[in-house]
């Protein structure tokens, strides 16, 4: 669970710094690029156990306990990150403007 919180806090800090830089320089595309990188890193860090699993032919994987929580967190990070990556520049430009 600590790993989830660390990834979330680091991602928020990086996105805030990218948002501030984008606002100062009026380069909102930077926010989309940084959020895409944050998605990739968060999925790799949080979902490492799921990525490493190798089911044999015909095996079923049951998600329960910590593995279910990890998979759920990965899906949430993907959804939020994709929303920021896709709409970050448009939303930032219209709502926050430029300095």
Short mmCIF file of N, CA and C in Angstrom, two decimals:
data_model
loop_
_atom_site.label_atom_id
_atom_site.label_comp_id
_atom_site.label_asym_id
_atom_site.label_seq_id
_atom_site.Cartn_x
_atom_site.Cartn_y
_atom_site.Cartn_z
N UNK A 1 0.81 -1.19 0.00
CA UNK A 1 0.00 0.00 0.00
C UNK A 1 0.86 1.26 0.00
N UNK A 2 2.04 1.19 0.64
CA UNK A 2 2.93 2.35 0.64
C UNK A 2 3.35 2.71 -0.78
N UNK A 3 3.58 1.68 -1.59
CA UNK A 3 4.01 1.91 -2.97
C UNK A 3 2.94 2.68 -3.74
N UNK A 4 1.67 2.37 -3.50
CA UNK A 4 0.58 3.09 -4.17
C UNK A 4 0.59 4.56 -3.81
N UNK A 5 0.73 4.84 -2.51
CA UNK A 5 0.73 6.23 -2.06
C UNK A 5 1.93 7.00 -2.59
N UNK A 6 3.08 6.36 -2.59
CA UNK A 6 4.28 7.03 -3.10
C UNK A 6 4.11 7.38 -4.57
N UNK A 7 3.59 6.44 -5.36
CA UNK A 7 3.38 6.69 -6.79
C UNK A 7 2.37 7.81 -7.00
N UNK A 8 1.29 7.81 -6.24
CA UNK A 8 0.28 8.84 -6.38
C UNK A 8 0.84 10.21 -6.02
N UNK A 9 1.56 10.31 -4.90
CA UNK A 9 2.13 11.59 -4.48
C UNK A 9 3.16 12.10 -5.47
N UNK A 10 4.03 11.23 -5.93
CA UNK A 10 5.05 11.66 -6.90
C UNK A 10 4.39 12.10 -8.21
N UNK A 11 3.39 11.37 -8.66
CA UNK A 11 2.69 11.74 -9.89
C UNK A 11 2.00 13.09 -9.76
N UNK A 12 1.36 13.34 -8.62
CA UNK A 12 0.69 14.62 -8.41
C UNK A 12 1.70 15.76 -8.39
N UNK A 13 2.82 15.57 -7.71
CA UNK A 13 3.84 16.61 -7.65
C UNK A 13 4.41 16.90 -9.03
N UNK A 14 4.70 15.84 -9.80
CA UNK A 14 5.25 16.03 -11.15
C UNK A 14 4.23 16.73 -12.04
N UNK A 15 2.97 16.35 -11.96
CA UNK A 15 1.94 17.00 -12.76
C UNK A 15 1.73 18.46 -12.36
N UNK A 16 1.83 18.77 -11.07
CA UNK A 16 1.73 20.16 -10.64
C UNK A 16 2.89 21.00 -11.16
N UNK A 17 4.09 20.44 -11.10
CA UNK A 17 5.25 21.16 -11.63
C UNK A 17 5.14 21.36 -13.14
N UNK A 18 4.68 20.33 -13.84
CA UNK A 18 4.49 20.46 -15.29
C UNK A 18 3.39 21.46 -15.60
N UNK A 19 2.33 21.47 -14.80
CA UNK A 19 1.26 22.45 -14.99
C UNK A 19 1.73 23.87 -14.76
N UNK A 20 2.54 24.06 -13.76
CA UNK A 20 3.08 25.41 -13.49
C UNK A 20 3.99 25.86 -14.63
N UNK A 21 4.85 24.98 -15.11
CA UNK A 21 5.72 25.32 -16.23
C UNK A 21 4.90 25.59 -17.49
N UNK A 22 3.88 24.78 -17.72
CA UNK A 22 3.02 24.98 -18.89
C UNK A 22 2.29 26.31 -18.80
N UNK A 23 1.85 26.68 -17.61
CA UNK A 23 1.14 27.94 -17.42
C UNK A 23 2.07 29.13 -17.64
N UNK A 24 3.31 29.05 -17.14
CA UNK A 24 4.25 30.15 -17.28
C UNK A 24 4.68 30.35 -18.73
N UNK A 25 4.90 29.25 -19.46
CA UNK A 25 5.41 29.35 -20.83
C UNK A 25 4.34 29.17 -21.89
N UNK A 26 3.10 28.99 -21.47
CA UNK A 26 1.97 28.78 -22.38
C UNK A 26 2.23 27.60 -23.32
N UNK A 27 2.77 26.51 -22.76
CA UNK A 27 3.04 25.28 -23.51
C UNK A 27 2.25 24.15 -22.87
N UNK A 28 0.95 24.11 -23.10
CA UNK A 28 0.10 23.13 -22.45
C UNK A 28 0.31 21.72 -22.99
N UNK A 29 0.98 21.59 -24.12
CA UNK A 29 1.29 20.27 -24.65
C UNK A 29 2.26 19.53 -23.72
N UNK A 30 3.05 20.28 -22.97
CA UNK A 30 3.98 19.70 -22.01
C UNK A 30 3.23 18.87 -20.96
N UNK A 31 2.08 19.35 -20.54
CA UNK A 31 1.29 18.62 -19.54
C UNK A 31 0.84 17.27 -20.09
N UNK A 32 0.47 17.22 -21.35
CA UNK A 32 0.06 15.95 -21.95
C UNK A 32 1.23 14.98 -22.04
N UNK A 33 2.39 15.47 -22.40
CA UNK A 33 3.56 14.61 -22.50
C UNK A 33 3.98 14.06 -21.14
N UNK A 34 3.99 14.91 -20.13
CA UNK A 34 4.40 14.49 -18.80
C UNK A 34 3.38 13.51 -18.22
N UNK A 35 2.09 13.74 -18.46
CA UNK A 35 1.10 12.82 -17.92
C UNK A 35 1.17 11.46 -18.60
N UNK A 36 1.55 11.41 -19.87
CA UNK A 36 1.74 10.13 -20.53
C UNK A 36 2.89 9.36 -19.91
N UNK A 37 3.98 10.05 -19.62
CA UNK A 37 5.12 9.40 -18.96
C UNK A 37 4.74 8.95 -17.54
N UNK A 38 3.93 9.75 -16.85
CA UNK A 38 3.50 9.38 -15.50
C UNK A 38 2.62 8.13 -15.53
N UNK A 39 1.79 8.00 -16.55
CA UNK A 39 0.94 6.81 -16.68
C UNK A 39 1.82 5.56 -16.83
N UNK A 40 2.79 5.63 -17.71
CA UNK A 40 3.65 4.49 -17.96
C UNK A 40 4.41 4.08 -16.71
N UNK A 41 5.01 5.04 -16.02
CA UNK A 41 5.77 4.73 -14.82
C UNK A 41 4.87 4.20 -13.71
N UNK A 42 3.71 4.78 -13.52
CA UNK A 42 2.80 4.33 -12.47
C UNK A 42 2.31 2.91 -12.72
N UNK A 43 1.98 2.60 -13.95
CA UNK A 43 1.52 1.25 -14.27
C UNK A 43 2.63 0.24 -14.05
N UNK A 44 3.85 0.57 -14.45
CA UNK A 44 4.96 -0.35 -14.27
C UNK A 44 5.26 -0.57 -12.78
N UNK A 45 5.27 0.50 -12.01
CA UNK A 45 5.61 0.39 -10.59
C UNK A 45 4.50 -0.31 -9.81
N UNK A 46 3.26 0.12 -10.00
CA UNK A 46 2.16 -0.46 -9.23
C UNK A 46 1.85 -1.87 -9.69
N UNK A 47 1.85 -2.10 -10.98
CA UNK A 47 1.41 -3.39 -11.50
C UNK A 47 2.52 -4.37 -11.78
N UNK A 48 3.68 -4.20 -11.16
CA UNK A 48 4.81 -5.07 -11.47
C UNK A 48 4.50 -6.54 -11.19
N UNK A 49 3.78 -6.83 -10.10
CA UNK A 49 3.44 -8.23 -9.80
C UNK A 49 2.53 -8.81 -10.87
N UNK A 50 1.60 -8.01 -11.35
CA UNK A 50 0.68 -8.49 -12.39
C UNK A 50 1.44 -8.69 -13.70
N UNK A 51 2.35 -7.80 -14.01
CA UNK A 51 3.13 -7.90 -15.25
C UNK A 51 4.02 -9.15 -15.22
N UNK A 52 4.59 -9.48 -14.07
CA UNK A 52 5.48 -10.63 -13.94
C UNK A 52 4.79 -11.98 -14.00
N UNK A 53 3.50 -12.03 -13.73
CA UNK A 53 2.80 -13.32 -13.68
C UNK A 53 2.81 -13.98 -15.05
N UNK A 54 3.04 -15.30 -15.05
CA UNK A 54 3.06 -16.07 -16.29
C UNK A 54 2.12 -17.26 -16.15
N UNK A 55 0.91 -17.10 -16.60
CA UNK A 55 0.00 -18.25 -16.51
C UNK A 55 0.34 -19.29 -17.58
N UNK A 56 0.17 -20.52 -17.21
CA UNK A 56 0.36 -21.61 -18.17
C UNK A 56 -0.88 -21.71 -19.05
N UNK A 57 -0.77 -22.43 -20.13
CA UNK A 57 -1.91 -22.59 -21.03
C UNK A 57 -3.06 -23.25 -20.28
N UNK A 58 -4.21 -22.62 -20.32
CA UNK A 58 -5.38 -23.17 -19.66
C UNK A 58 -5.54 -22.76 -18.21
N UNK A 59 -4.54 -22.08 -17.62
CA UNK A 59 -4.65 -21.63 -16.23
C UNK A 59 -5.56 -20.41 -16.14
N UNK A 60 -6.19 -20.26 -15.01
CA UNK A 60 -7.00 -19.09 -14.74
C UNK A 60 -6.32 -18.29 -13.63
N UNK A 61 -6.38 -16.99 -13.74
CA UNK A 61 -5.83 -16.12 -12.71
C UNK A 61 -6.99 -15.53 -11.93
N UNK A 62 -7.00 -15.78 -10.65
CA UNK A 62 -8.01 -15.19 -9.78
C UNK A 62 -7.39 -14.00 -9.07
N UNK A 63 -8.04 -12.87 -9.18
CA UNK A 63 -7.56 -11.68 -8.51
C UNK A 63 -8.26 -11.56 -7.17
N UNK A 64 -7.48 -11.62 -6.11
CA UNK A 64 -8.05 -11.47 -4.78
C UNK A 64 -7.01 -10.84 -3.87
N UNK A 65 -7.48 -10.22 -2.84
CA UNK A 65 -6.59 -9.61 -1.86
C UNK A 65 -5.78 -8.46 -2.43
N UNK A 66 -4.49 -8.50 -2.16
CA UNK A 66 -3.60 -7.42 -2.56
C UNK A 66 -3.49 -7.31 -4.08
N UNK A 67 -3.52 -8.43 -4.77
CA UNK A 67 -3.42 -8.41 -6.23
C UNK A 67 -4.63 -7.73 -6.86
N UNK A 68 -5.80 -7.92 -6.29
CA UNK A 68 -6.99 -7.25 -6.78
C UNK A 68 -6.89 -5.74 -6.55
N UNK A 69 -6.41 -5.34 -5.37
CA UNK A 69 -6.24 -3.92 -5.07
C UNK A 69 -5.22 -3.28 -6.01
N UNK A 70 -4.14 -4.00 -6.31
CA UNK A 70 -3.12 -3.49 -7.22
C UNK A 70 -3.68 -3.33 -8.62
N UNK A 71 -4.41 -4.31 -9.09
CA UNK A 71 -5.00 -4.23 -10.43
C UNK A 71 -6.01 -3.10 -10.52
N UNK A 72 -6.80 -2.95 -9.48
CA UNK A 72 -7.78 -1.86 -9.45
C UNK A 72 -7.08 -0.50 -9.51
N UNK A 73 -5.99 -0.34 -8.74
CA UNK A 73 -5.25 0.92 -8.73
C UNK A 73 -4.63 1.21 -10.09
N UNK A 74 -4.12 0.18 -10.76
CA UNK A 74 -3.54 0.35 -12.10
C UNK A 74 -4.61 0.85 -13.06
N UNK A 75 -5.79 0.28 -13.01
CA UNK A 75 -6.87 0.71 -13.90
C UNK A 75 -7.30 2.15 -13.62
N UNK A 76 -7.34 2.54 -12.36
CA UNK A 76 -7.69 3.92 -12.01
C UNK A 76 -6.63 4.89 -12.52
N UNK A 77 -5.36 4.54 -12.35
CA UNK A 77 -4.26 5.39 -12.82
C UNK A 77 -4.31 5.54 -14.34
N UNK A 78 -4.59 4.44 -15.04
CA UNK A 78 -4.69 4.51 -16.50
C UNK A 78 -5.82 5.43 -16.92
N UNK A 79 -6.98 5.31 -16.29
CA UNK A 79 -8.12 6.15 -16.67
C UNK A 79 -7.88 7.63 -16.40
N UNK A 80 -7.39 7.95 -15.21
CA UNK A 80 -7.13 9.35 -14.88
C UNK A 80 -6.01 9.92 -15.74
N UNK A 81 -4.96 9.16 -15.92
CA UNK A 81 -3.83 9.62 -16.73
C UNK A 81 -4.21 9.82 -18.18
N UNK A 82 -5.02 8.92 -18.73
CA UNK A 82 -5.46 9.08 -20.12
C UNK A 82 -6.34 10.31 -20.28
N UNK A 83 -7.15 10.60 -19.28
CA UNK A 83 -7.98 11.80 -19.32
C UNK A 83 -7.12 13.05 -19.30
N UNK A 84 -6.11 13.08 -18.45
CA UNK A 84 -5.20 14.24 -18.39
C UNK A 84 -4.39 14.35 -19.67
N UNK A 85 -3.89 13.23 -20.17
CA UNK A 85 -3.08 13.26 -21.39
C UNK A 85 -3.91 13.70 -22.59
N UNK A 86 -5.15 13.27 -22.65
CA UNK A 86 -5.98 13.61 -23.80
C UNK A 86 -6.55 15.01 -23.76
N UNK A 87 -6.94 15.47 -22.58
CA UNK A 87 -7.62 16.76 -22.48
C UNK A 87 -6.82 17.81 -21.70
N UNK A 88 -5.63 17.48 -21.25
CA UNK A 88 -4.84 18.40 -20.43
C UNK A 88 -4.52 19.71 -21.11
N UNK A 89 -4.11 19.67 -22.37
CA UNK A 89 -3.75 20.92 -23.04
C UNK A 89 -4.99 21.77 -23.32
N UNK A 90 -6.07 21.17 -23.76
CA UNK A 90 -7.29 21.92 -24.04
C UNK A 90 -7.89 22.48 -22.76
N UNK A 91 -8.00 21.66 -21.74
CA UNK A 91 -8.56 22.09 -20.46
C UNK A 91 -7.70 23.18 -19.84
N UNK A 92 -6.40 22.99 -19.83
CA UNK A 92 -5.51 23.98 -19.23
C UNK A 92 -5.54 25.31 -19.94
N UNK A 93 -5.58 25.27 -21.26
CA UNK A 93 -5.58 26.50 -22.05
C UNK A 93 -6.85 27.30 -21.82
N UNK A 94 -8.00 26.65 -21.75
CA UNK A 94 -9.28 27.35 -21.61
C UNK A 94 -9.60 27.74 -20.17
N UNK A 95 -9.21 26.93 -19.22
CA UNK A 95 -9.54 27.22 -17.83
C UNK A 95 -8.49 28.12 -17.17
N UNK A 96 -7.22 27.78 -17.32
CA UNK A 96 -6.17 28.51 -16.64
C UNK A 96 -5.52 29.60 -17.50
N UNK A 97 -5.60 29.47 -18.80
CA UNK A 97 -4.99 30.45 -19.68
C UNK A 97 -3.48 30.41 -19.61
N UNK A 98 -2.86 31.54 -19.84
CA UNK A 98 -1.39 31.65 -19.80
C UNK A 98 -1.02 32.84 -18.92
N UNK A 99 0.20 32.84 -18.53
CA UNK A 99 0.69 33.92 -17.67
C UNK A 99 0.83 35.20 -18.44
#
